[in-house]
Coordinates of C-alpha atoms and ligand atoms in Angstrom, one line a residue:
X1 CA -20.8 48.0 -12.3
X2 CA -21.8 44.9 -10.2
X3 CA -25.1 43.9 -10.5
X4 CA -26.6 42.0 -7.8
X5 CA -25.5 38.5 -9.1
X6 CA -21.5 39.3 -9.4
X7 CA -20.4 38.6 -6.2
X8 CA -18.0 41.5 -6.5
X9 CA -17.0 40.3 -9.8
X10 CA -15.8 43.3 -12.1
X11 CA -17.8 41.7 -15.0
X12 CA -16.7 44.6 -17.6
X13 CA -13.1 44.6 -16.5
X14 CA -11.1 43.4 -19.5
X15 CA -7.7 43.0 -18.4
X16 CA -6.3 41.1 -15.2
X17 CA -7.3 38.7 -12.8
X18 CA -10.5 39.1 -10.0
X19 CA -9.3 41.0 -7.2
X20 CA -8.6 38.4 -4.4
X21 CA -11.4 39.4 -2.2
X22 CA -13.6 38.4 -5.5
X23 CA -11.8 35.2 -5.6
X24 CA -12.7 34.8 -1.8
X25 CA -16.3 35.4 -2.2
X26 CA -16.7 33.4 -5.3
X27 CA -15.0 30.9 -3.5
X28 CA -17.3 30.5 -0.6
X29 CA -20.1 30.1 -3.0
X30 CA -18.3 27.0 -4.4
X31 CA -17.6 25.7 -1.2
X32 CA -21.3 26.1 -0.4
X33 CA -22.1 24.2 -3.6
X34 CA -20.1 21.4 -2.5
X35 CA -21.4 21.1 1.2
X36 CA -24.7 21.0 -0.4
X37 CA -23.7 18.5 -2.6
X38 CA -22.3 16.3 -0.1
X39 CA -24.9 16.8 2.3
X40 CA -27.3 15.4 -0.3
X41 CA -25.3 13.4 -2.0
X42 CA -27.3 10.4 -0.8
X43 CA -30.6 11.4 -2.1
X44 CA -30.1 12.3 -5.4
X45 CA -29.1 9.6 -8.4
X46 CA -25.9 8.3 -8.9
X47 CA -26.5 8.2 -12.6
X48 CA -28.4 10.2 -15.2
X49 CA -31.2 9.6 -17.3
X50 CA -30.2 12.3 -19.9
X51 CA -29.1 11.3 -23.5
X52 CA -26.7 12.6 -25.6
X53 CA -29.0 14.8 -27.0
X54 CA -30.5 16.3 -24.7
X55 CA -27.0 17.5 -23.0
X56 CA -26.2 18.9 -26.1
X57 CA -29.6 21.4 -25.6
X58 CA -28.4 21.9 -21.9
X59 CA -25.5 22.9 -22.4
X60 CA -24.8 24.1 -26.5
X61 CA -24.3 27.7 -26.6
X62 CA -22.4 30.2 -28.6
X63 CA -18.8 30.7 -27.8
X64 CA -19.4 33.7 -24.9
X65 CA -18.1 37.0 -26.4
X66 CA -19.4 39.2 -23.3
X67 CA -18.0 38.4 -19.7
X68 CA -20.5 36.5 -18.0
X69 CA -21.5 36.6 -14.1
X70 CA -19.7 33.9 -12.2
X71 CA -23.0 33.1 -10.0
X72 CA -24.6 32.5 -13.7
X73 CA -22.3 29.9 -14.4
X74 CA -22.0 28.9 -10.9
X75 CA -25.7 28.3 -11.1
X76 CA -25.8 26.8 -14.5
X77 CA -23.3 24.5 -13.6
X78 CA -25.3 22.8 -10.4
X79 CA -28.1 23.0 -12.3
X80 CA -27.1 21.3 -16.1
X81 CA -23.7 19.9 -15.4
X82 CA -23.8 18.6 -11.6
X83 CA -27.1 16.5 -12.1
X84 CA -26.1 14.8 -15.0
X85 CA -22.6 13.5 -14.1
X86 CA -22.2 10.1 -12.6
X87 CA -21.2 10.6 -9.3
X88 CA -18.4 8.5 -8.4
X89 CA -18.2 10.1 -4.8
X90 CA -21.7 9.2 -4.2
X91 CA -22.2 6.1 -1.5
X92 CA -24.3 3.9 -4.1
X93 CA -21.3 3.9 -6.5
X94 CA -20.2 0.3 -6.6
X95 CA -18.8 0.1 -10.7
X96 CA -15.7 -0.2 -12.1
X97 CA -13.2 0.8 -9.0
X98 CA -15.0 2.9 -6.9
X99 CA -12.9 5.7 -6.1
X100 CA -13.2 8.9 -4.1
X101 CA -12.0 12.0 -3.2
X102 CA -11.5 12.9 0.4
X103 CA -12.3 16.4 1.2
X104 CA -8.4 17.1 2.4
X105 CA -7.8 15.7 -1.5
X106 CA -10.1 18.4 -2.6
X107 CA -8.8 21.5 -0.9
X108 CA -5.2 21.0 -1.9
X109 CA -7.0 20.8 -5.5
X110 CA -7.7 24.1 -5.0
X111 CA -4.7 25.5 -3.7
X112 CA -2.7 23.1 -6.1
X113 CA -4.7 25.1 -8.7
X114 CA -4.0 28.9 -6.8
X115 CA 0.2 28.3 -6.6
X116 CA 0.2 26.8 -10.1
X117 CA 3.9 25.4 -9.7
X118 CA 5.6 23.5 -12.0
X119 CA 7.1 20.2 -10.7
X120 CA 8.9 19.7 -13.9
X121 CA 12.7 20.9 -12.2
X122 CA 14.1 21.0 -9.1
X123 CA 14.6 24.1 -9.6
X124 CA 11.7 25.5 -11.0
X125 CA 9.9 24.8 -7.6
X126 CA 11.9 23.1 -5.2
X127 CA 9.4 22.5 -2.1
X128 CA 7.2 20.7 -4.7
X129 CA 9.8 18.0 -5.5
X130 CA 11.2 17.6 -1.9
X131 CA 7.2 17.0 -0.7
X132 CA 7.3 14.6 -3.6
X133 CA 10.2 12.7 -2.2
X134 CA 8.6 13.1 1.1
X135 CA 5.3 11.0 -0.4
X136 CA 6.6 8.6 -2.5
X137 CA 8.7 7.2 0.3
X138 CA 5.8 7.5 2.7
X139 CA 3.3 5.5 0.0
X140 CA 6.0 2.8 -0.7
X141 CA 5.7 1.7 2.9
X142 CA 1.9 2.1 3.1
X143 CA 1.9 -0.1 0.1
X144 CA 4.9 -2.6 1.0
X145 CA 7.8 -1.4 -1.6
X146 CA 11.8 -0.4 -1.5
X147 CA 11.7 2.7 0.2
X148 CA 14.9 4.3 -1.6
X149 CA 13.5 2.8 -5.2
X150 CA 13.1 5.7 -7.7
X151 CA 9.7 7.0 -8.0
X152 CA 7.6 9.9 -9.5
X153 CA 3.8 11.1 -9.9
X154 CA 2.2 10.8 -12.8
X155 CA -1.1 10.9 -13.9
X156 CA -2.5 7.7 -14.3
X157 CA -1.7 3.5 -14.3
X158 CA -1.6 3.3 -17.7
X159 CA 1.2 6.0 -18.4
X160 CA 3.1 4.4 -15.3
X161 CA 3.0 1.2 -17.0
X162 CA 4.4 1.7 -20.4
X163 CA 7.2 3.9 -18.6
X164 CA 8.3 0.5 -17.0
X165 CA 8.0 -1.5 -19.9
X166 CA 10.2 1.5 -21.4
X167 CA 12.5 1.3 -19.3
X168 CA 12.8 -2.5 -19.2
X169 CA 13.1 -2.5 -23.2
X170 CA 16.1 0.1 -23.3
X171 CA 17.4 -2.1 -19.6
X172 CA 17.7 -4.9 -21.9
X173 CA 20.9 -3.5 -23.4
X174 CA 19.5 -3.1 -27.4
X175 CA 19.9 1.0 -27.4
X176 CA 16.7 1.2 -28.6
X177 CA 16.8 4.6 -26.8
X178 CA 19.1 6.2 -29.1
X179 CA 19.3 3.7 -32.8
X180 CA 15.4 2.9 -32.9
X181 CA 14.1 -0.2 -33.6
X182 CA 13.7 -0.6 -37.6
X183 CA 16.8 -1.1 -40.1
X184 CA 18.6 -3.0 -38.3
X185 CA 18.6 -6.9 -36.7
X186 CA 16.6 -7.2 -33.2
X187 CA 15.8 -9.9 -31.0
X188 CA 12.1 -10.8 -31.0
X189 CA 11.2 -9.1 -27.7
X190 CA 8.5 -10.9 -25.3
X191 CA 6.3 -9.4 -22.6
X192 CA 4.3 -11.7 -20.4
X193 CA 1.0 -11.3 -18.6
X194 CA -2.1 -13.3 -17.3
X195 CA -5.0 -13.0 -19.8
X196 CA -6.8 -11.0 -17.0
X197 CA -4.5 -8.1 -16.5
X198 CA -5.4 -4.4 -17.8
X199 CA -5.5 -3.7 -21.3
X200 CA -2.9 -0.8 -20.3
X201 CA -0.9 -3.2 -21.1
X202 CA -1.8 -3.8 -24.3
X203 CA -1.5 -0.3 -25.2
X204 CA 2.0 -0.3 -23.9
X205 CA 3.2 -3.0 -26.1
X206 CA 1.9 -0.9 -29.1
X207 CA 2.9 2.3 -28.2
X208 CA 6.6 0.8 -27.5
X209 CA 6.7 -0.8 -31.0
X210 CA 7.3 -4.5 -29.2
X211 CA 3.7 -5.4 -31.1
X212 CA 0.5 -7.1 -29.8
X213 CA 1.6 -10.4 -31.2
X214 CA 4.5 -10.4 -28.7
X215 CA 2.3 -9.6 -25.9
X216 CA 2.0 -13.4 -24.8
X217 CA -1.1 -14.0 -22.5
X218 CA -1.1 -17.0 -20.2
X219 CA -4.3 -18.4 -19.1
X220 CA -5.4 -18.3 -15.9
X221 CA -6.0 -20.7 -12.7
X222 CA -9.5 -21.5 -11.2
X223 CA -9.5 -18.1 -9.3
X224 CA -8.0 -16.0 -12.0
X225 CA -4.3 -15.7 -10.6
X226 CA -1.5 -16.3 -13.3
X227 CA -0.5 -20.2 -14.4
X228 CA 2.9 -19.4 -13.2
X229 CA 3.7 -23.0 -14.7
X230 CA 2.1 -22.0 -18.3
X231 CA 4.3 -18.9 -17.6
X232 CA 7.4 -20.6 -17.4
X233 CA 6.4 -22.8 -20.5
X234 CA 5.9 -20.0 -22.7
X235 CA 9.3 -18.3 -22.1
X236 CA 11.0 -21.4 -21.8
X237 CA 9.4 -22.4 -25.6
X238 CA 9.9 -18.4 -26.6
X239 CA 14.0 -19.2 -25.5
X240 CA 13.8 -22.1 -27.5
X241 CA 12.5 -20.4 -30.9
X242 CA 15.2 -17.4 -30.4
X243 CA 12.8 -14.9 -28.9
X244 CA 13.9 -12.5 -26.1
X245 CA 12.1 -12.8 -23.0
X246 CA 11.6 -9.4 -21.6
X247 CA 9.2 -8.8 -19.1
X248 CA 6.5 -10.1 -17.3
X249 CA 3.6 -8.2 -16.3
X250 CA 2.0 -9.5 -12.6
X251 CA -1.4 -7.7 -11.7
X252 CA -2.1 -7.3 -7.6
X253 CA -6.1 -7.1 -8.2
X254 CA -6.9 -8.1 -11.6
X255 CA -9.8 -5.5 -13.2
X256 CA -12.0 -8.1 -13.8
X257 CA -12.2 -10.0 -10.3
X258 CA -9.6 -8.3 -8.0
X259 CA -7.2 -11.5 -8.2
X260 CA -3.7 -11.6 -7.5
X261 CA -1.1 -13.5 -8.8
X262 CA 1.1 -15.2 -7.1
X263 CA 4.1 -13.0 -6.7
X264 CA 6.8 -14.5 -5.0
X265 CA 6.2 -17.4 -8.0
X266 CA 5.8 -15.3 -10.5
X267 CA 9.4 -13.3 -9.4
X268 CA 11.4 -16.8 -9.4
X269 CA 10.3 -17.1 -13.3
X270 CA 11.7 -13.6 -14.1
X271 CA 15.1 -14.3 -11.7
X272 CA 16.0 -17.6 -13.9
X273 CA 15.2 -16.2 -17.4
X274 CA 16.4 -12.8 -16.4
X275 CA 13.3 -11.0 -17.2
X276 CA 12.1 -7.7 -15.5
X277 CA 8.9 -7.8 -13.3
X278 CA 6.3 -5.0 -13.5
X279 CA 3.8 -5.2 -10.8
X280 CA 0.3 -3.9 -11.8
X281 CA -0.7 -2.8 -8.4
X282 CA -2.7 0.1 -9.7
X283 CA -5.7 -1.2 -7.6
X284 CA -4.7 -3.3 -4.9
X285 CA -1.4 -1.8 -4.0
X286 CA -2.4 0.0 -0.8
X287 CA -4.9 -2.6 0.8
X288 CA -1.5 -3.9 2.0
X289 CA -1.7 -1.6 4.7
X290 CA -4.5 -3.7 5.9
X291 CA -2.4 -6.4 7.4
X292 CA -4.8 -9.1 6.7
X293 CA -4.1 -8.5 3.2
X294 CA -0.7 -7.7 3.2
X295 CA 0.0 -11.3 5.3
X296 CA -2.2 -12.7 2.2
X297 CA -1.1 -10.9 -0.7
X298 CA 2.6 -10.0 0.4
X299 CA 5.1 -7.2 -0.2
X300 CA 5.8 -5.6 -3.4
X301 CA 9.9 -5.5 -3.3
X302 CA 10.6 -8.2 -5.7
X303 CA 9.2 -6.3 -8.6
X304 CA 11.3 -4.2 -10.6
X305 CA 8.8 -1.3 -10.8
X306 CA 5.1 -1.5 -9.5
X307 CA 2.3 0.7 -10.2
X308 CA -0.1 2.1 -7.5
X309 CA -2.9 4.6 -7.9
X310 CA -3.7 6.7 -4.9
X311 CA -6.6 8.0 -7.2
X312 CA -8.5 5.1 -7.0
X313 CA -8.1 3.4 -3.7
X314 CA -6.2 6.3 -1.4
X315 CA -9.3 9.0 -1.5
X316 CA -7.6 11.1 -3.7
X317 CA -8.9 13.4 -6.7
X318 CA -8.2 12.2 -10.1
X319 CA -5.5 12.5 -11.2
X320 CA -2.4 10.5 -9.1
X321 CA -0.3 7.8 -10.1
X322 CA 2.8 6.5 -8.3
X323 CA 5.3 4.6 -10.6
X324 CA 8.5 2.5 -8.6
X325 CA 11.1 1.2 -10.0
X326 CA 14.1 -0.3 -7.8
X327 CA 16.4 -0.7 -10.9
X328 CA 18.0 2.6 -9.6
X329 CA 18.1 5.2 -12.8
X330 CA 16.6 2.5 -15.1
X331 CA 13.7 5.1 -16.0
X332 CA 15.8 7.7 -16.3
X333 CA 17.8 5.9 -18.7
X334 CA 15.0 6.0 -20.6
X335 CA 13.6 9.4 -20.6
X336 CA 15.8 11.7 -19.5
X337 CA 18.1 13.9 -22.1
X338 CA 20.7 14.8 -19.8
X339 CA 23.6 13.4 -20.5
X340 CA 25.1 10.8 -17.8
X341 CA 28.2 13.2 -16.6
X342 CA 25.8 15.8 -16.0
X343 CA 23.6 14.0 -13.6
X344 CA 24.0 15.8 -10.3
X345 CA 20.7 15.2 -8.8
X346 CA 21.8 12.2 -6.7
X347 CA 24.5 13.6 -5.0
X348 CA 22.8 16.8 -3.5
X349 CA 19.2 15.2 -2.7
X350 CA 17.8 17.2 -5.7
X351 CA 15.8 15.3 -8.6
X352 CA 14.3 16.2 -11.7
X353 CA 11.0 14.9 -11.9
X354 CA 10.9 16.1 -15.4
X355 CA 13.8 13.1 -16.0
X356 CA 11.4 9.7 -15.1
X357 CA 8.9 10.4 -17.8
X358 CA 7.3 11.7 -21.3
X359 CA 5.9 14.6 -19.1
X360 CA 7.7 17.9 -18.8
X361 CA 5.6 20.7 -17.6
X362 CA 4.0 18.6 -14.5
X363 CA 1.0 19.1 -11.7
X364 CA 2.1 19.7 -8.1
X365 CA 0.6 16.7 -7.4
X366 CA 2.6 15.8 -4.0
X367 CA 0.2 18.3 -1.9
X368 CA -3.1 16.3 -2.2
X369 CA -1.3 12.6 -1.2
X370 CA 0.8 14.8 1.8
X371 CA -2.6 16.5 2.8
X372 CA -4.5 13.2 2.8
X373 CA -2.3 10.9 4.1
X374 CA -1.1 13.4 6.7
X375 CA -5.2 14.2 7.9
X376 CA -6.4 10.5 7.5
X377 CA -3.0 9.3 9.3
X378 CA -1.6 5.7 8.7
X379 CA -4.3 4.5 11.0
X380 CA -6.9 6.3 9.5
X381 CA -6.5 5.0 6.2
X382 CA -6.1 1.4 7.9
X383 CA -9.6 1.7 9.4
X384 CA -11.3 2.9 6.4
X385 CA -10.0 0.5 4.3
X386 CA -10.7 -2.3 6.9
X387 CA -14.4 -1.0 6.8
X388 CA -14.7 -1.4 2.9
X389 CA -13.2 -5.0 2.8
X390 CA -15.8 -5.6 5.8
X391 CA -18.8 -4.6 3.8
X392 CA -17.5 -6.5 1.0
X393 CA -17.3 -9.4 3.0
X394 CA -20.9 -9.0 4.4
X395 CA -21.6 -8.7 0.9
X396 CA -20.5 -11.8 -0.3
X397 CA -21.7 -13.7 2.7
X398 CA -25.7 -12.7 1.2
X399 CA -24.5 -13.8 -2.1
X400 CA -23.4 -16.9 -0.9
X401 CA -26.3 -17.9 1.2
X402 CA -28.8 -16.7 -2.1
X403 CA -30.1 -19.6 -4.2
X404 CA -30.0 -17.7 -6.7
X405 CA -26.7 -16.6 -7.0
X406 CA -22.8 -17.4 -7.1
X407 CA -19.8 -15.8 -6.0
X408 CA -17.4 -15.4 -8.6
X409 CA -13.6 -15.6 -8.0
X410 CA -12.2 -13.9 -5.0
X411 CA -9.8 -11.0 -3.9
X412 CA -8.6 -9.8 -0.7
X413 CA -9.9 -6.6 -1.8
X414 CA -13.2 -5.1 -1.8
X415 CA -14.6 -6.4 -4.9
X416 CA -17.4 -8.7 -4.7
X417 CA -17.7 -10.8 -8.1
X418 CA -20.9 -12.5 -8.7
X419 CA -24.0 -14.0 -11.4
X420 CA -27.6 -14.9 -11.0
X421 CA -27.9 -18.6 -11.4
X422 CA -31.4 -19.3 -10.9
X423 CA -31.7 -22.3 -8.3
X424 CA -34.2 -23.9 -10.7
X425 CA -32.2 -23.9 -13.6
X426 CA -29.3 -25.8 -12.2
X427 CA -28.9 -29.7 -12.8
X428 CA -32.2 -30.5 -14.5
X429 CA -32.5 -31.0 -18.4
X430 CA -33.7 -28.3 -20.8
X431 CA -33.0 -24.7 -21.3
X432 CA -30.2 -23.7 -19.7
X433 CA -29.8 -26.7 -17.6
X434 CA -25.9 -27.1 -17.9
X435 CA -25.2 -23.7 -17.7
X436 CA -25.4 -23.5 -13.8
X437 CA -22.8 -26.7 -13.6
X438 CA -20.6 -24.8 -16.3
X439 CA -21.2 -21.6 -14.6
X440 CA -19.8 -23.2 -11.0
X441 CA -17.1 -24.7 -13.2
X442 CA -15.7 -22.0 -14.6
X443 CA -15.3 -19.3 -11.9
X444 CA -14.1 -22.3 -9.3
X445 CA -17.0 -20.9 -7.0
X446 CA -19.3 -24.0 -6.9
X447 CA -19.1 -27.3 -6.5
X448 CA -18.7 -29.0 -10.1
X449 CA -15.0 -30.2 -10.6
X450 CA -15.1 -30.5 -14.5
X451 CA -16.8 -27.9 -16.9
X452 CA -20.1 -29.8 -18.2
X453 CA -20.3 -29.5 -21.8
X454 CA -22.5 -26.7 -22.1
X455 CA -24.9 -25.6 -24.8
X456 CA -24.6 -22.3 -26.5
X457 CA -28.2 -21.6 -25.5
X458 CA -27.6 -22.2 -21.9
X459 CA -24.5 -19.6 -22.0
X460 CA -26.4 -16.9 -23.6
X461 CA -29.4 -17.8 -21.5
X462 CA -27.1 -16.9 -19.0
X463 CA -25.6 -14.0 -20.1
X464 CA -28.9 -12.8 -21.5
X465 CA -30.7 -12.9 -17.5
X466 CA -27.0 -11.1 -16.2
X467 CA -27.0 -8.6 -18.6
X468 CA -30.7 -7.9 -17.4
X469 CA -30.4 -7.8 -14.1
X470 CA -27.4 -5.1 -14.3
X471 CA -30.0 -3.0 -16.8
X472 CA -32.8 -3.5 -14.3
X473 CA -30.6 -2.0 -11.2
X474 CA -28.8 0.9 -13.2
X475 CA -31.9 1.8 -14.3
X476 CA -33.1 2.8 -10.7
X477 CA -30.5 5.2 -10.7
X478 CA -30.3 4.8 -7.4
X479 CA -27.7 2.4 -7.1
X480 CA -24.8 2.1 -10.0
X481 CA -22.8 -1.6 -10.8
X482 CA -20.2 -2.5 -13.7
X483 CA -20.0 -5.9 -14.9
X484 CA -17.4 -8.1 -16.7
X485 CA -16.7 -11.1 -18.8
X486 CA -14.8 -14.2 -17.6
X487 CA -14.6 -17.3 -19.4
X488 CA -17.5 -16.2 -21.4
X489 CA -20.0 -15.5 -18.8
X490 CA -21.6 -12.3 -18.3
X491 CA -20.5 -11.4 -14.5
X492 CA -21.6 -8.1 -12.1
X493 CA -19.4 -6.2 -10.2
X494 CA -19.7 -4.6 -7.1
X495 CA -17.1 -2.3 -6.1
X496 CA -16.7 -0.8 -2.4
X497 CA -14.8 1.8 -2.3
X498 CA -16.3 4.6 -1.1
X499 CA -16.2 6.9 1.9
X500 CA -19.8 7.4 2.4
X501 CA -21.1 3.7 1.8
X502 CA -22.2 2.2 4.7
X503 CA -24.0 -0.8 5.9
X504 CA -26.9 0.6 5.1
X505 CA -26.2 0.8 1.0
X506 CA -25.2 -2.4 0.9
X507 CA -28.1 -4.2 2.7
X508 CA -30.3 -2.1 0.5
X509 CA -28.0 -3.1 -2.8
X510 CA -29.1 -6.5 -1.6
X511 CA -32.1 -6.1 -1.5
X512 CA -32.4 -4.1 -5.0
X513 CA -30.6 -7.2 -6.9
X514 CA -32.4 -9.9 -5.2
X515 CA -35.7 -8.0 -5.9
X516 CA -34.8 -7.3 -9.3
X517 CA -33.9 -11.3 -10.4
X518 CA -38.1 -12.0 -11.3
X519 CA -38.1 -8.8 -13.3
X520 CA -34.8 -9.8 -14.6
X521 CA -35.8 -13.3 -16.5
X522 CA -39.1 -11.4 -17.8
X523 CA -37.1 -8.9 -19.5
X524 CA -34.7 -11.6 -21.4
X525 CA -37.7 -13.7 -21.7
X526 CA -36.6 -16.9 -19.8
Ligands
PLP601 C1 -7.4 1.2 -13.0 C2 -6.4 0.2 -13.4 C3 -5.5 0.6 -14.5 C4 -5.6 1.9 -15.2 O1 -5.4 2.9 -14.3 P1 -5.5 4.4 -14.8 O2 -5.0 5.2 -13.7 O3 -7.0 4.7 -15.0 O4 -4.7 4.6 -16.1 C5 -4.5 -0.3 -14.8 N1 -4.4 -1.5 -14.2 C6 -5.3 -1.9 -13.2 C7 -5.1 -3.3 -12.6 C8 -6.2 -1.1 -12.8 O5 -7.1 -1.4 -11.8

């Protein structure tokens, strides 16, 4: 029955699983794959070339009545899959938040995947909730919160955050929770945040039925960190008109530039107008274990709940998300539907996971964070992190010395902001003149005190040249950058986050955007 290419794989049998010794030797081929893939990750692009279309002819096929060979699909997938991701793991991968996953991360994704446990109850796998209790108090101290605050895994920032906002709406003492929030009189409720924080956010205000319009966004300073004194304004004006302060959203590492606001300021606003604090930490959370940053940046206790996602900045496979909150049972107020007097879990060490969330049926996520942090160690983790924010720095240093150039905001973090500014465009009249001054202005990186007015045409001259460059350097595929928008101008990103980037990659990064500036003002004709 097996043909050469079945690795052992019954391919007619109809019923059942592969025999394990199938599973075995299918399973070395994968782990082949992916020490090939690692061994070469360097050399192949980080990006693909291939349209929508033509993934479509790759990859289109009728549903497959027959069994199929694994190695066929094994194959087909290095061959039309693998080549056209983007490969986030892949040392040129500077956009967005450069994440990775460690290859301890990886295995317990397979064995996570092989035990299949559901972390929903105590009960229905009770080593998988105790190991969760186990890593939520070990990633509270590597990130600087209350130890003993309630916790759980989910899978992702965004989730994590409208649970806190949930729980702050039904902590507010409306019972929203159990008589809803139409037909009957409700205090307009108010949720705070800087302009710059994630549009998670956003969505949580939606989904919570507090609306957009009381999502209140306060401008930022010079460097992007919350006006904690337009802050207090707002809710001391919102008091005034009747509205209910709620919360306030503070972000450690702002998505745009990596800011952080300032926290300890931000926490005395929510103490005198008695709002709850919900720390966005999703990116910057555990760079506090670099104590550089954590002197800088501070600990985490005085928000109510905080947000931290291993799966972007603790080399950890998508998907992890740890949610706080040191309002003991304030989440499971909530979400769970256990009554009160039947709430044991406290007493006997036991928790439902099931309780501090939407989710029910829920991954055994614990293994990959124990795995990691456990191989990688607390030092381990320090020194790679330490070596990111190093290359960042050298980073910024080139862009700082460049003509050419400016730094844009800063962050303790690995996240290097910055926008061509052509040396000979700055200060003289014309086309774009104004826009460097304005430029330097805005982000607080150069000199100029007061935003020069500046001419439509000189910002999208501007933004026009940035945009450019970014197209010009993804194009390579060699090397893959984000960018953003603050205060209207067009702004690159470089994210360092990964395990394989070395000095090498960013030296050469250098080199690709400097070299690509000339190219850059041909292609947006300037
Ligand atoms: C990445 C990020 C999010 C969203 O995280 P997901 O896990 O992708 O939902 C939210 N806030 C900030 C500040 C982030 O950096």
């Amino acid at each position: 029955m097996n043909t050469p290419e079945t690795t052992g794989v019954p391919a007619q049998d109809l019923t059942g699983d592969w025999p394990p010794a199938d599973l075995e030797a299918a399973g070395a081929e994968v782990l082949r794959l992916i020490r090939r893939h690692f061994e070469r990750i360097d050399q192949v692009p980080v990006s693909t070339g291939a349209d929508a279309a033509t993934l479509r002819d790759l990859l289109d096929a009728p549903l497959p009545q027959e069994p199929e060979p694994f190695q066929r699909i094994l194959r087909d997938t290095e061959e039309r899959v693998i080549p056209h991701l983007t490969h986030w793991n892949h040392p040129n991968f500077f956009a967005y938040f450069a994440t990775n996953a460690a290859a301890p991360g990886i295995l317990a994704e397979l064995l996570t995947a092989a035990l299949n446990v559901n972390a929903m109850l105590w009960k229905s796998s009770p080593a998988a909730s105790a190991l969760e209790q186990v890593v939520l108090r070990w990633l509270a101290q590597l990130c600087g919160y209350e130890v003993d605050a309630d916790g759980v895994l989910v899978n992702g920032a965004s989730l994590a955050t409208f649970y806190a906002l949930a729980a702050a709406r039904e902590a507010a003492g409306l019972d929203i929770r159990q008589r809803g929030m139409t037909g009957r009189t409700l205090p307009v409720l108010r949720v705070y945040a800087t302009e710059h924080a994630h549009s998670s956010i956003d969505k949580a205000v939606i989904a919570l039925g507090l609306g957009l319009d009381n999502l209140v966004k306060i401008p930022g300073d010079e460097e992007f960190r919350v006006r904690v004194d337009l802050l207090e304004e707002a809710v001391r004006a919102d008091v005034e008109r009747g509205y209910r302060p709620l919360a306030v959203v503070a972000v450690a590492g702002t998505t745009s530039t990596g800011a952080v606001d300032p926290l300890d300021d931000v926490a005395a606003v929510c103490r005198r107008y008695g709002m709850w604090l919900h720390l966005d930490a999703a990116y910057g959370g555990f760079y506090n274990l670099v104590p550089s940053v954590r002197r800088e940046v501070g600990t985490f206790e005085a928000a109510d709940s905080i947000v931290v996602n291993p799966h972007k900045t603790l080399f950890t496979p998508l998907e992890a998300t740890v949610l706080y909150c040191r309002r003991r049972g304030a989440l499971v107020n909530a979400f769970s539907l256990v009554p009160e007097y039947l709430r044991t879990n406290r007493e006997d060490g036991t928790v439902d996971y099931m309780d501090f969330s939407l989710q029910l049926g829920r991954q055994f996520r614990a293994l990959k964070l124990w795995w990691i942090i456990r191989s990688f160690g607390v030092q381990g983790l320090r020194a790679r992190m330490e070596t990111q924010i190093a290359l960042a720095r050298s980073l910024a240093q080139r862009v700082d010395a460049h003509p050419d150039f400016q730094r844009v905001g800063r962050s303790p973090y690995p996240l290097v902001c910055f926008r061509a500014v052509p040396a000979d465009w700055r200060g003289g009249a014309g086309t774009p003149a104004g826009a460097a001054a304005a430029a330097g202005a805005a982000s607080g990186t150069a000199g100029a005190a007061v935003a020069a007015p500046v001419a439509a045409a000189d910002v999208d001259a501007l933004n026009r040249l940035n945009a450019a460059l970014l197209e010009r350097i993804n194009a390579s595929r060699e090397r893959f950058l984000s960018h953003t928008v603050v205060d209207g101008l067009y702004t690159l990103r470089v994210s360092v986050g990964n395990l394989r980037t070395g000095q090498r990659h960013i030296d050469a990064l250098w080199q690709a955007v400097a070299e690509a500036l000339p190219a850059a003002r041909r292609d947006a004709g300037l």
